[in-house]
Amino acid sequence: MRRVVSLLLTGLVAGAVVLGTAAPAFAHNVLVDSDPKDGSRLDAGPAAITLTFDQPVQAGEKFNTITVTGPEGTRWEADGEPTVKNNSVVFPVRPLGPAAEYTVGYRVLSADGHPVTGSLKFTLAVAGNGTPAPATAANAEGSSSSGSGGVPIWVWIVGAAVLLAGGAFFALRGGTGDAKESSGR
Ligand SMILES: [Cu+2]
């Protein structure tokens, strides 16, 4: 029993080492361009926020999320999934309201499976006639997007570690079984 436990532990450690060293071999996505650009002044609110990265963004439900925050914490991102086009993600935005600074916070899924986050700001110089998202909807949206964020990645890592440990265990076990069988003949 002790050998089984030590084999499993060895497998887990090996799996962790493999995952730990494999991850840095792939670089995370890096934001290379945006529309509107960081620090820009606009006379009219953008219909969408486009973020462009140095490599493809993974498309999927809730993989890529955005917040657009205006004065006094008002929220201006629109409902609906963003559109992924190769290295770019296009997020819908509500018509903007007050002339003010708006902060865009994003979270996208890199080509290597890791989420990357960042933010940029732009200033609306001429007020629009839009209204912010209802406060409760904005809060619910924020908590659900951050809540679902880390879970799938951890599930994936734990699952991979268990698979690696199990594979190593059965490979070793199978190896000794074959040796006995062939020596018996
Ligand atoms: Cu990565």
PDB file of N, CA, C and O in Angstrom, residues 6 10 47 55-56 77 87 120 136 153 155:
ATOM      1  N   SER A   6       3.136   6.023  -2.705  1.00  0.00           N
ATOM      2  CA  SER A   6       4.327   6.755  -3.154  1.00  0.00           C
ATOM      3  C   SER A   6       4.343   6.873  -4.673  1.00  0.00           C
ATOM      4  O   SER A   6       4.763   7.891  -5.220  1.00  0.00           O
ATOM      5  N   THR A  10       4.390  10.323  -6.615  1.00  0.00           N
ATOM      6  CA  THR A  10       5.404  10.592  -7.631  1.00  0.00           C
ATOM      7  C   THR A  10       4.752  11.049  -8.920  1.00  0.00           C
ATOM      8  O   THR A  10       5.199  11.998  -9.558  1.00  0.00           O
ATOM      9  N   ALA A  47     -19.549  52.190 -31.025  1.00  0.00           N
ATOM     10  CA  ALA A  47     -20.598  51.157 -31.102  1.00  0.00           C
ATOM     11  C   ALA A  47     -20.097  49.848 -30.502  1.00  0.00           C
ATOM     12  O   ALA A  47     -20.880  49.014 -30.073  1.00  0.00           O
ATOM     13  N   GLN A  55      -1.835  37.177 -30.921  1.00  0.00           N
ATOM     14  CA  GLN A  55      -2.137  35.820 -31.380  1.00  0.00           C
ATOM     15  C   GLN A  55      -3.627  35.560 -31.172  1.00  0.00           C
ATOM     16  O   GLN A  55      -4.303  36.356 -30.524  1.00  0.00           O
ATOM     17  N   PRO A  56      -4.134  34.445 -31.729  1.00  0.00           N
ATOM     18  CA  PRO A  56      -5.587  34.237 -31.706  1.00  0.00           C
ATOM     19  C   PRO A  56      -6.173  34.192 -30.301  1.00  0.00           C
ATOM     20  O   PRO A  56      -5.527  33.759 -29.351  1.00  0.00           O
ATOM     21  N   GLU A  77     -21.225  48.240 -20.630  1.00  0.00           N
ATOM     22  CA  GLU A  77     -21.073  47.131 -21.576  1.00  0.00           C
ATOM     23  C   GLU A  77     -22.459  46.605 -21.945  1.00  0.00           C
ATOM     24  O   GLU A  77     -23.375  46.628 -21.109  1.00  0.00           O
ATOM     25  N   ASN A  87      -7.288  37.252 -34.170  1.00  0.00           N
ATOM     26  CA  ASN A  87      -6.590  37.855 -33.038  1.00  0.00           C
ATOM     27  C   ASN A  87      -7.413  38.929 -32.334  1.00  0.00           C
ATOM     28  O   ASN A  87      -6.956  39.495 -31.347  1.00  0.00           O
ATOM     29  N   LEU A 120      -8.056  49.657 -20.207  1.00  0.00           N
ATOM     30  CA  LEU A 120      -7.688  50.869 -20.929  1.00  0.00           C
ATOM     31  C   LEU A 120      -8.765  51.910 -20.664  1.00  0.00           C
ATOM     32  O   LEU A 120      -9.858  51.577 -20.196  1.00  0.00           O
ATOM     33  N   THR A 136     -28.542  46.512 -10.681  1.00  0.00           N
ATOM     34  CA  THR A 136     -28.576  45.111 -10.252  1.00  0.00           C
ATOM     35  C   THR A 136     -28.035  44.207 -11.350  1.00  0.00           C
ATOM     36  O   THR A 136     -27.284  43.287 -11.081  1.00  0.00           O
ATOM     37  N   ILE A 153     -10.248  26.551 -15.295  1.00  0.00           N
ATOM     38  CA  ILE A 153      -8.809  26.360 -15.419  1.00  0.00           C
ATOM     39  C   ILE A 153      -8.315  25.392 -14.351  1.00  0.00           C
ATOM     40  O   ILE A 153      -7.558  24.464 -14.624  1.00  0.00           O
ATOM     41  N   VAL A 155     -10.082  23.176 -12.641  1.00  0.00           N
ATOM     42  CA  VAL A 155     -10.630  21.840 -12.902  1.00  0.00           C
ATOM     43  C   VAL A 155      -9.767  21.136 -13.939  1.00  0.00           C
ATOM     44  O   VAL A 155      -9.427  19.966 -13.806  1.00  0.00           O
TER      45      VAL A 155
END
